[in-house]
Short mmCIF file of C-alpha atoms and ligand atoms in Angstrom, two decimals:
data_model
loop_
_atom_site.label_atom_id
_atom_site.label_comp_id
_atom_site.label_asym_id
_atom_site.label_seq_id
_atom_site.Cartn_x
_atom_site.Cartn_y
_atom_site.Cartn_z
CA MET A 1 -50.93 -47.66 -59.77
CA ARG A 2 -48.34 -49.72 -62.22
CA THR A 3 -46.22 -50.80 -59.71
CA THR A 4 -44.32 -53.90 -60.40
CA PHE A 5 -42.29 -55.98 -57.50
CA THR A 6 -41.08 -59.17 -56.30
CA PHE A 7 -40.45 -59.95 -52.90
CA HIS A 8 -37.63 -62.16 -51.27
CA SER A 9 -36.99 -63.49 -47.57
CA ALA A 10 -35.26 -66.32 -46.21
CA GLY A 11 -36.84 -69.43 -47.40
CA GLN A 12 -38.54 -70.13 -43.75
CA LEU A 13 -38.77 -67.97 -40.70
CA ILE A 14 -39.42 -69.20 -37.23
CA PHE A 15 -39.92 -66.26 -34.58
CA GLY A 16 -40.53 -66.63 -31.13
CA ARG A 17 -39.01 -67.24 -27.35
CA ASN A 18 -36.56 -70.64 -27.76
CA ALA A 19 -37.31 -71.00 -31.44
CA ALA A 20 -33.41 -71.75 -31.24
CA GLY A 21 -34.76 -75.34 -29.93
CA GLN A 22 -35.90 -76.02 -32.92
CA LEU A 23 -32.63 -75.88 -35.00
CA GLY A 24 -31.98 -79.68 -35.02
CA GLU A 25 -35.22 -80.04 -37.17
CA VAL A 26 -34.49 -77.22 -39.32
CA ALA A 27 -31.06 -78.62 -39.98
CA ASP A 28 -32.80 -82.24 -40.50
CA ARG A 29 -35.34 -80.70 -43.10
CA LEU A 30 -32.52 -79.12 -45.11
CA GLY A 31 -30.92 -82.63 -45.20
CA VAL A 32 -27.79 -82.01 -43.68
CA ALA A 33 -25.22 -83.82 -41.34
CA ARG A 34 -22.51 -81.52 -40.94
CA VAL A 35 -22.99 -77.79 -39.50
CA PHE A 36 -20.33 -75.35 -39.46
CA VAL A 37 -21.23 -72.35 -36.99
CA VAL A 38 -19.85 -68.95 -37.71
CA THR A 39 -19.78 -66.94 -34.51
CA ASP A 40 -17.47 -65.38 -31.84
CA ALA A 41 -16.06 -65.21 -28.63
CA ALA A 42 -18.27 -62.70 -26.83
CA LEU A 43 -21.29 -65.31 -27.70
CA VAL A 44 -19.47 -68.42 -26.40
CA LYS A 45 -18.71 -66.66 -23.35
CA ALA A 46 -22.48 -65.51 -23.16
CA GLY A 47 -23.57 -69.19 -23.50
CA LEU A 48 -25.57 -68.68 -26.50
CA VAL A 49 -22.88 -70.72 -28.85
CA GLY A 50 -23.58 -73.82 -26.08
CA ARG A 51 -27.31 -73.21 -26.58
CA VAL A 52 -27.02 -73.70 -30.36
CA GLU A 53 -24.58 -76.68 -30.06
CA SER A 54 -26.83 -78.56 -27.89
CA ALA A 55 -29.99 -77.84 -30.00
CA LEU A 56 -27.82 -79.50 -33.13
CA GLN A 57 -26.19 -82.33 -31.27
CA GLY A 58 -29.34 -83.29 -29.76
CA ALA A 59 -30.50 -83.94 -33.51
CA LYS A 60 -27.39 -86.13 -34.07
CA LEU A 61 -25.67 -83.60 -36.34
CA SER A 62 -21.76 -83.04 -36.40
CA VAL A 63 -21.01 -79.76 -35.38
CA ALA A 64 -17.56 -77.68 -35.79
CA VAL A 65 -17.62 -74.18 -34.29
CA PHE A 66 -15.74 -71.12 -35.70
CA ASP A 67 -15.55 -68.43 -32.82
CA GLY A 68 -13.27 -66.14 -34.63
CA GLY A 69 -15.92 -63.73 -35.88
CA LEU A 70 -14.97 -59.88 -35.56
CA PRO A 71 -17.33 -56.68 -36.12
CA GLU A 72 -17.45 -55.56 -39.19
CA PRO A 73 -15.55 -58.24 -40.41
CA PRO A 74 -12.32 -57.66 -42.75
CA ILE A 75 -12.24 -59.54 -46.24
CA ALA A 76 -9.36 -61.41 -45.12
CA LEU A 77 -11.28 -63.19 -42.19
CA ALA A 78 -13.92 -64.36 -44.71
CA GLU A 79 -10.94 -66.64 -46.35
CA THR A 80 -9.83 -68.05 -42.97
CA CYS A 81 -13.18 -68.96 -42.00
CA ALA A 82 -14.10 -70.30 -45.57
CA ALA A 83 -10.75 -72.38 -45.58
CA GLU A 84 -11.83 -74.19 -42.00
CA ALA A 85 -15.34 -74.86 -43.15
CA ARG A 86 -14.04 -76.91 -46.12
CA LYS A 87 -11.68 -78.83 -43.91
CA PHE A 88 -14.52 -79.49 -41.72
CA LYS A 89 -16.27 -80.63 -45.20
CA ALA A 90 -19.22 -78.57 -43.74
CA GLN A 91 -22.88 -79.66 -45.50
CA ALA A 92 -24.56 -76.27 -44.39
CA ILE A 93 -23.21 -72.92 -42.64
CA LEU A 94 -25.06 -71.55 -39.88
CA GLY A 95 -24.54 -67.89 -38.98
CA LEU A 96 -25.13 -67.03 -35.35
CA GLY A 97 -24.40 -63.40 -34.16
CA GLY A 98 -25.41 -60.07 -35.13
CA GLY A 99 -25.04 -59.13 -38.63
CA SER A 100 -21.43 -59.47 -38.62
CA ASN A 101 -21.17 -63.18 -37.92
CA MET A 102 -24.16 -63.96 -40.40
CA ASP A 103 -22.63 -61.62 -42.91
CA LEU A 104 -19.41 -63.56 -42.67
CA ALA A 105 -21.35 -66.74 -42.58
CA LYS A 106 -22.91 -66.09 -45.99
CA ILE A 107 -19.84 -65.18 -47.91
CA VAL A 108 -18.55 -68.54 -46.48
CA ALA A 109 -21.25 -70.54 -47.73
CA THR A 110 -20.84 -68.57 -51.45
CA ILE A 111 -17.24 -69.57 -51.42
CA LEU A 112 -17.66 -73.10 -50.42
CA ALA A 113 -20.41 -73.69 -53.21
CA HIS A 114 -18.87 -71.31 -56.09
CA GLY A 115 -14.95 -71.52 -55.22
CA GLY A 116 -12.98 -68.15 -55.68
CA ALA A 117 -12.68 -65.43 -53.21
CA PRO A 118 -14.83 -62.84 -51.60
CA ARG A 119 -13.67 -59.87 -53.89
CA ASP A 120 -15.24 -62.13 -57.00
CA TYR A 121 -18.72 -61.48 -55.61
CA ILE A 122 -18.56 -57.75 -54.31
CA GLY A 123 -21.44 -55.64 -56.14
CA ASP A 124 -24.59 -56.67 -57.45
CA ASP A 125 -25.40 -59.98 -58.65
CA GLN A 126 -22.19 -61.65 -58.95
CA ILE A 127 -23.21 -64.82 -57.42
CA LYS A 128 -24.29 -67.43 -60.34
CA GLY A 129 -26.26 -70.05 -58.51
CA PRO A 130 -27.46 -71.56 -55.18
CA ILE A 131 -25.14 -71.18 -52.30
CA MET A 132 -24.49 -73.93 -49.73
CA PRO A 133 -27.38 -74.06 -47.45
CA LEU A 134 -27.10 -71.33 -45.03
CA ILE A 135 -29.18 -70.87 -41.67
CA CYS A 136 -29.00 -67.49 -39.97
CA VAL A 137 -29.89 -66.85 -36.13
CA PRO A 138 -29.45 -63.16 -35.17
CA THR A 139 -28.21 -62.49 -31.40
CA THR A 140 -29.22 -58.91 -32.18
CA ALA A 141 -32.04 -56.64 -33.32
CA GLY A 142 -30.73 -55.89 -35.71
CA THR A 143 -29.46 -55.62 -39.40
CA GLY A 144 -32.01 -57.90 -40.84
CA SER A 145 -29.28 -60.12 -42.31
CA GLU A 146 -31.05 -63.15 -41.21
CA VAL A 147 -33.65 -62.36 -44.22
CA SER A 148 -31.64 -59.94 -46.55
CA GLY A 149 -29.86 -60.89 -49.65
CA ALA A 150 -26.51 -58.61 -48.45
CA SER A 151 -23.19 -59.57 -47.01
CA VAL A 152 -21.28 -56.67 -45.80
CA LEU A 153 -17.46 -56.69 -45.29
CA THR A 154 -14.80 -54.23 -44.92
CA ASP A 155 -12.11 -53.65 -47.10
CA THR A 156 -9.18 -52.71 -45.05
CA GLU A 157 -6.82 -51.39 -47.72
CA LYS A 158 -9.49 -48.96 -49.36
CA LYS A 159 -10.97 -48.13 -45.65
CA MET A 160 -14.15 -48.91 -46.93
CA LYS A 161 -17.15 -51.28 -46.22
CA VAL A 162 -18.03 -53.19 -49.21
CA GLY A 163 -21.53 -55.09 -50.06
CA ILE A 164 -22.42 -58.14 -51.83
CA LEU A 165 -25.91 -58.20 -52.87
CA SER A 166 -27.49 -61.28 -54.34
CA ASN A 167 -31.04 -62.82 -53.85
CA TYR A 168 -29.30 -66.23 -53.43
CA LEU A 169 -27.48 -65.01 -50.29
CA ARG A 170 -31.06 -65.12 -48.41
CA PRO A 171 -30.73 -67.96 -45.81
CA ARG A 172 -32.75 -71.06 -46.22
CA ALA A 173 -33.71 -70.55 -42.72
CA ALA A 174 -34.04 -67.76 -40.32
CA ILE A 175 -34.39 -68.64 -36.78
CA VAL A 176 -35.30 -65.27 -34.81
CA ASP A 177 -35.47 -65.98 -30.86
CA PRO A 178 -35.84 -62.93 -29.06
CA LEU A 179 -34.08 -64.52 -25.69
CA LEU A 180 -30.73 -64.76 -27.79
CA THR A 181 -30.83 -61.18 -27.73
CA VAL A 182 -31.30 -60.46 -23.76
CA SER A 183 -27.30 -60.43 -23.26
CA CYS A 184 -26.81 -57.82 -25.69
CA PRO A 185 -24.89 -54.69 -23.86
CA PRO A 186 -26.76 -51.29 -24.31
CA LYS A 187 -24.32 -50.30 -26.54
CA VAL A 188 -24.88 -53.06 -28.90
CA THR A 189 -28.58 -52.67 -28.39
CA ALA A 190 -28.80 -49.18 -29.10
CA ASP A 191 -26.29 -49.29 -32.24
CA SER A 192 -27.85 -52.32 -33.86
CA GLY A 193 -31.57 -51.27 -33.02
CA ILE A 194 -30.87 -47.82 -34.57
CA ASP A 195 -29.31 -49.45 -37.63
CA ALA A 196 -32.76 -51.43 -37.63
CA LEU A 197 -34.77 -48.18 -37.77
CA THR A 198 -32.61 -46.55 -40.35
CA HIS A 199 -33.59 -49.75 -42.66
CA ALA A 200 -37.13 -49.21 -42.10
CA ILE A 201 -37.05 -45.24 -42.56
CA GLU A 202 -35.00 -45.49 -45.73
CA ALA A 203 -37.01 -48.14 -47.23
CA TYR A 204 -40.54 -46.15 -46.45
CA THR A 205 -38.89 -43.02 -47.63
CA ALA A 206 -37.22 -44.81 -50.90
CA VAL A 207 -37.80 -43.91 -54.47
CA ASP A 208 -41.00 -45.19 -55.71
CA ASN A 209 -40.75 -48.36 -57.63
CA GLU A 210 -42.20 -46.95 -60.86
CA GLU A 211 -39.45 -44.62 -61.05
CA PHE A 212 -36.61 -46.83 -59.99
CA PRO A 213 -33.85 -45.42 -62.19
CA LEU A 214 -32.03 -48.67 -62.93
CA PRO A 215 -29.65 -48.23 -65.97
CA PRO A 216 -30.48 -50.84 -68.75
CA GLY A 217 -28.36 -53.99 -68.75
CA GLU A 218 -27.77 -53.51 -64.80
CA ARG A 219 -29.21 -55.91 -62.32
CA THR A 220 -29.97 -55.42 -58.83
CA ILE A 221 -32.23 -57.01 -55.76
CA TYR A 222 -33.48 -53.47 -54.81
CA GLN A 223 -36.60 -52.04 -56.72
CA GLY A 224 -37.56 -48.97 -54.76
CA ARG A 225 -40.65 -48.50 -52.61
CA HIS A 226 -43.53 -50.74 -53.14
CA PRO A 227 -46.47 -52.04 -51.25
CA LEU A 228 -45.00 -54.92 -49.23
CA GLY A 229 -42.11 -52.96 -48.53
CA ASP A 230 -44.42 -50.35 -46.61
CA LEU A 231 -46.54 -52.60 -44.85
CA HIS A 232 -43.34 -54.09 -43.19
CA ALA A 233 -41.62 -50.92 -42.56
CA GLU A 234 -44.58 -49.16 -41.14
CA ARG A 235 -44.80 -52.21 -38.69
CA ALA A 236 -40.96 -51.71 -37.99
CA ILE A 237 -40.98 -48.25 -37.34
CA GLU A 238 -43.77 -48.28 -34.67
CA LEU A 239 -42.28 -51.46 -32.94
CA ILE A 240 -38.97 -49.79 -32.90
CA GLY A 241 -40.26 -46.61 -31.80
CA ALA A 242 -42.02 -48.02 -28.61
CA ASN A 243 -39.51 -50.38 -27.74
CA LEU A 244 -36.02 -49.37 -28.35
CA ARG A 245 -35.29 -46.89 -25.60
CA GLN A 246 -36.68 -49.72 -23.09
CA ALA A 247 -34.41 -52.42 -24.71
CA VAL A 248 -31.55 -50.31 -23.92
CA ALA A 249 -32.51 -49.19 -20.56
CA ASP A 250 -33.42 -52.76 -19.23
CA GLY A 251 -31.97 -55.55 -21.43
CA GLN A 252 -33.95 -57.87 -19.15
CA ASP A 253 -37.39 -56.78 -20.27
CA LEU A 254 -38.23 -59.49 -22.70
CA SER A 255 -41.42 -57.72 -24.20
CA ALA A 256 -39.24 -55.14 -25.47
CA ARG A 257 -36.68 -57.41 -26.76
CA GLU A 258 -39.33 -59.48 -28.47
CA ALA A 259 -40.80 -56.35 -29.85
CA MET A 260 -37.28 -55.23 -31.10
CA ALA A 261 -36.64 -58.75 -32.65
CA LEU A 262 -39.79 -58.69 -34.66
CA GLY A 263 -39.16 -54.89 -35.67
CA ALA A 264 -35.58 -55.40 -36.75
CA THR A 265 -36.82 -58.61 -38.86
CA LEU A 266 -39.82 -56.68 -40.80
CA ALA A 267 -37.07 -53.92 -41.30
CA GLY A 268 -34.92 -56.49 -42.73
CA MET A 269 -37.90 -57.50 -44.89
CA ALA A 270 -38.47 -54.33 -46.01
CA PHE A 271 -35.07 -52.73 -46.99
CA SER A 272 -33.89 -55.72 -48.50
CA ASN A 273 -36.54 -55.55 -51.36
CA VAL A 274 -37.00 -52.01 -51.49
CA GLY A 275 -33.12 -51.02 -50.85
CA VAL A 276 -31.41 -48.44 -48.51
CA ALA A 277 -30.22 -45.01 -49.40
CA ALA A 278 -28.18 -42.19 -48.76
CA VAL A 279 -27.35 -42.87 -44.94
CA HIS A 280 -26.01 -46.00 -45.76
CA ALA A 281 -23.96 -44.95 -48.70
CA LEU A 282 -22.50 -42.23 -46.37
CA GLU A 283 -21.75 -44.67 -43.72
CA TYR A 284 -19.84 -47.02 -45.61
CA PRO A 285 -16.56 -44.78 -45.62
CA ILE A 286 -17.28 -43.31 -42.41
CA GLY A 287 -17.03 -46.67 -40.96
CA GLY A 288 -14.16 -47.66 -42.83
CA ALA A 289 -12.25 -44.90 -41.42
CA THR A 290 -13.22 -44.78 -37.99
CA HIS A 291 -14.29 -48.10 -37.39
CA CYS A 292 -17.38 -46.99 -35.44
CA SER A 293 -20.12 -49.58 -35.58
CA HIS A 294 -22.64 -49.57 -38.50
CA GLY A 295 -25.76 -48.83 -36.36
CA SER A 296 -23.73 -45.89 -34.80
CA GLY A 297 -22.80 -44.42 -37.99
CA ASN A 298 -26.02 -44.41 -39.46
CA GLY A 299 -28.08 -43.48 -36.25
CA LEU A 300 -25.60 -40.32 -36.36
CA LEU A 301 -26.23 -39.48 -39.87
CA LEU A 302 -30.12 -40.44 -40.04
CA PRO A 303 -31.72 -37.31 -39.16
CA PHE A 304 -29.39 -35.28 -41.35
CA VAL A 305 -30.06 -37.04 -44.27
CA MET A 306 -34.05 -37.09 -43.23
CA ARG A 307 -33.56 -33.42 -43.40
CA PHE A 308 -31.92 -33.44 -47.06
CA ASN A 309 -34.85 -35.96 -48.09
CA LEU A 310 -37.77 -33.95 -46.34
CA PRO A 311 -39.05 -31.88 -49.38
CA ALA A 312 -39.12 -35.05 -51.58
CA ARG A 313 -41.32 -37.01 -48.60
CA LEU A 314 -43.41 -34.61 -46.94
CA ARG A 315 -46.46 -36.91 -46.14
CA ARG A 316 -44.02 -39.88 -45.58
CA PHE A 317 -42.27 -37.90 -42.91
CA ALA A 318 -45.46 -36.80 -41.47
CA ARG A 319 -46.57 -40.29 -41.26
CA ILE A 320 -43.46 -41.53 -39.76
CA ALA A 321 -43.82 -39.13 -36.90
CA ALA A 322 -46.97 -40.44 -36.07
CA LEU A 323 -45.65 -44.14 -36.14
CA LEU A 324 -42.91 -42.83 -33.86
CA GLY A 325 -45.51 -41.83 -31.58
CA GLU A 326 -45.51 -37.81 -32.14
CA ASN A 327 -48.96 -35.78 -31.60
CA VAL A 328 -49.36 -34.42 -35.07
CA ALA A 329 -52.96 -34.10 -34.72
CA GLY A 330 -53.87 -30.47 -36.37
CA LEU A 331 -50.58 -29.81 -38.01
CA ASP A 332 -49.86 -29.85 -41.42
CA ASP A 333 -47.47 -31.90 -43.30
CA SER A 334 -44.57 -29.85 -43.13
CA ALA A 335 -44.79 -29.44 -39.50
CA ALA A 336 -45.56 -32.87 -38.92
CA ALA A 337 -42.49 -34.14 -40.91
CA ASP A 338 -40.19 -31.94 -38.95
CA ARG A 339 -41.56 -33.81 -35.63
CA ALA A 340 -40.00 -37.02 -37.29
CA ILE A 341 -36.57 -35.45 -37.47
CA ALA A 342 -36.97 -34.23 -33.98
CA ALA A 343 -38.34 -37.73 -32.64
CA VAL A 344 -35.34 -39.52 -34.18
CA GLU A 345 -33.05 -36.60 -32.81
CA ARG A 346 -34.44 -37.50 -29.40
CA LEU A 347 -34.45 -41.24 -29.56
CA LYS A 348 -30.82 -40.76 -30.59
CA ALA A 349 -29.71 -38.65 -27.62
CA ASP A 350 -31.62 -40.94 -25.40
CA ILE A 351 -29.88 -44.27 -26.51
CA GLY A 352 -26.42 -42.36 -26.59
CA ILE A 353 -26.14 -42.58 -30.49
CA PRO A 354 -22.96 -40.21 -31.03
CA HIS A 355 -24.59 -36.85 -32.26
CA ARG A 356 -21.88 -35.61 -34.38
CA LEU A 357 -19.04 -36.94 -36.88
CA ARG A 358 -16.67 -35.02 -34.87
CA ASP A 359 -17.61 -37.17 -31.89
CA LEU A 360 -16.21 -40.33 -34.24
CA GLY A 361 -12.97 -38.60 -34.28
CA VAL A 362 -13.71 -37.49 -37.90
CA ARG A 363 -11.80 -34.50 -39.21
CA GLU A 364 -13.21 -31.57 -41.17
CA ASP A 365 -10.63 -31.97 -44.02
CA GLN A 366 -11.96 -35.58 -44.44
CA LEU A 367 -15.34 -34.96 -45.62
CA PRO A 368 -14.72 -34.23 -49.01
CA LEU A 369 -12.87 -37.59 -49.54
CA PHE A 370 -16.03 -39.41 -47.69
CA ALA A 371 -18.46 -37.63 -50.02
CA GLU A 372 -16.51 -38.94 -52.97
CA LYS A 373 -16.29 -42.41 -51.80
CA ALA A 374 -20.15 -42.29 -50.88
CA PHE A 375 -21.11 -40.92 -53.86
CA ALA A 376 -19.59 -43.97 -55.92
CA VAL A 377 -22.13 -46.50 -54.09
CA LYS A 378 -24.38 -46.12 -56.78
CA ARG A 379 -26.32 -49.07 -56.15
CA ILE A 380 -27.60 -47.52 -52.86
CA LEU A 381 -27.93 -44.15 -53.99
CA ARG A 382 -30.12 -44.48 -56.76
CA VAL A 383 -32.86 -45.63 -53.80
CA ASN A 384 -32.73 -41.93 -52.44
CA PRO A 385 -35.81 -40.04 -52.79
CA ARG A 386 -33.84 -37.33 -53.79
CA GLN A 387 -31.15 -37.37 -56.66
CA VAL A 388 -27.81 -36.65 -54.99
CA THR A 389 -24.66 -35.17 -56.23
CA CYS A 390 -21.53 -35.47 -54.68
CA SER A 391 -21.65 -31.82 -53.44
CA ASP A 392 -24.76 -32.75 -51.91
CA LEU A 393 -23.51 -35.33 -49.97
CA GLU A 394 -20.51 -33.19 -48.78
CA HIS A 395 -23.31 -30.64 -47.52
CA ILE A 396 -24.89 -33.49 -45.76
CA LEU A 397 -21.88 -34.38 -44.18
CA ARG A 398 -20.72 -30.87 -43.32
CA SER A 399 -24.19 -30.44 -41.46
CA ALA A 400 -23.27 -33.76 -39.57
CA TRP A 401 -19.86 -32.61 -38.75
N1 NAD B 1 -26.36 -58.08 -44.11
C1 NAD B 1 -27.28 -57.38 -44.21
O1 NAD B 1 -28.37 -57.02 -44.53
C2 NAD B 1 -26.88 -56.24 -43.24
C3 NAD B 1 -27.63 -55.11 -42.90
C4 NAD B 1 -27.15 -53.95 -42.01
C5 NAD B 1 -26.03 -54.16 -41.58
N2 NAD B 1 -25.03 -54.90 -41.72
C6 NAD B 1 -23.85 -55.33 -41.27
O2 NAD B 1 -23.70 -55.75 -39.92
C7 NAD B 1 -22.80 -55.24 -39.02
C8 NAD B 1 -23.30 -54.85 -37.84
O3 NAD B 1 -24.07 -56.03 -37.10
P1 NAD B 1 -24.72 -55.87 -35.74
O4 NAD B 1 -25.22 -54.21 -35.42
O5 NAD B 1 -25.46 -56.93 -35.36
O6 NAD B 1 -23.46 -55.87 -34.60
P2 NAD B 1 -22.08 -56.95 -34.77
O7 NAD B 1 -22.58 -58.33 -35.10
O8 NAD B 1 -21.07 -56.44 -35.23
O9 NAD B 1 -21.98 -56.98 -33.08
C9 NAD B 1 -21.34 -56.11 -32.18
C10 NAD B 1 -20.93 -56.69 -31.24
O10 NAD B 1 -21.99 -57.29 -30.29
C11 NAD B 1 -21.80 -58.72 -29.96
N3 NAD B 1 -22.73 -59.33 -29.67
C12 NAD B 1 -23.68 -59.68 -30.46
N4 NAD B 1 -24.78 -60.15 -29.87
C13 NAD B 1 -24.50 -60.38 -28.45
C14 NAD B 1 -25.41 -60.92 -27.53
N5 NAD B 1 -26.71 -61.38 -27.60
N6 NAD B 1 -25.17 -60.68 -26.29
C15 NAD B 1 -23.52 -60.37 -26.37
N7 NAD B 1 -23.00 -59.80 -27.34
C16 NAD B 1 -23.46 -59.83 -28.51
C17 NAD B 1 -20.87 -58.89 -30.94
O11 NAD B 1 -19.92 -60.24 -30.12
C18 NAD B 1 -19.95 -58.13 -31.37
O12 NAD B 1 -18.73 -58.05 -30.58
C19 NAD B 1 -22.12 -54.63 -39.93
O13 NAD B 1 -20.84 -55.21 -40.56
C20 NAD B 1 -23.10 -54.49 -40.76
O14 NAD B 1 -22.50 -53.59 -41.91
C21 NAD B 1 -25.50 -56.18 -42.59
FE1 FE2 B 2 -27.69 -51.18 -41.99
#
């Protein structure tokens, strides 16, 4: 073995029911007095913003709330939100919500520390130093943004999701309180849950760290598959496979919610070091054009990309089948690997993820352009275990159409 890797996560991770009650102490330890909360109206209504505010105010902190967060946040929203945070003279930014609000909080914390506009930071490693202290509190399970070095925004002009990748985007503290996910409606639970599964599967089957094809002179936070990533991804696949259906069927089931919260955070620890791959690259143009949720787009594509990657990762897919609870006793790797795809297809159907791209309103004549746009997302595609050409991507899209 000649793997060399680094591992990054949030500076501090607090996990557990009622962990949000510790927010005051966390902010206190960061030495900040003015906290700017980035969230959205649905979470105000669900009472989650009130809970967070009172935990902060109980510690005598000044709090301002921006509740204009939107799903799959457009770039322009980041500018509005950063202007408000600046007006408040924020000393720390707190992202409360799903990936959308946490990602918005990340770019706001970047702009407050370094100035400029969101577009200045798009791509790999464009942030030149630490950002304003950032706390992330996820309310979905979930994107893993609470531990990741990514912020994903929507370029509404180019109809494309765009990513900002930097280890400086990792929150100083992540507070993962499963109780905050209980109010998630079934669709949000399903979409964000299958996104987490996609993170774990893409990390677990990624290109090997030893062979990670990083061109000379380029830098990235992704490194290919490595032992610590595997460890997190395996457990995440198991937890999500065993609990996602139940979390969707009965949102009040706290043990399913807790298992999903843990699974999603572990998947975040895996993918944010190893990388995500072709599923995510293909979702960028599809999400940008159809406005489907990131999770439903990924969930839709996942089995089709698995089918494409299968020859490169037979044993790993066979292992995924077992982790998802399939009985693979007596099967050879190829038959067992097929079971992994079948298991994901069944899960997709059970939780209501659309089956085909046409169900999202995609037209067949859009596929070549989507393939071309996805092919440009090199920083993700190089994580894929099989090298992909633009026509491979089009072929995958046609199979999913
Ligand atoms: N930064 C990363 O590492 C990373 C990783 C994966 C995805 N993403 C991005 O994250 C976004 C998707 O995030 P998401 O799947 O968490 O969904 P989301 O943040 O877009 O939330 C979806 C909807 O659910 C609502 N909601 C969230 N939690 C709720 C709760 N507890 N109760 C009631 N309503 C709730 C929100 O108000 C919103 O309307 C996409 O933009 C995606 O590209 C980022
Ligand atoms: Fe994702």
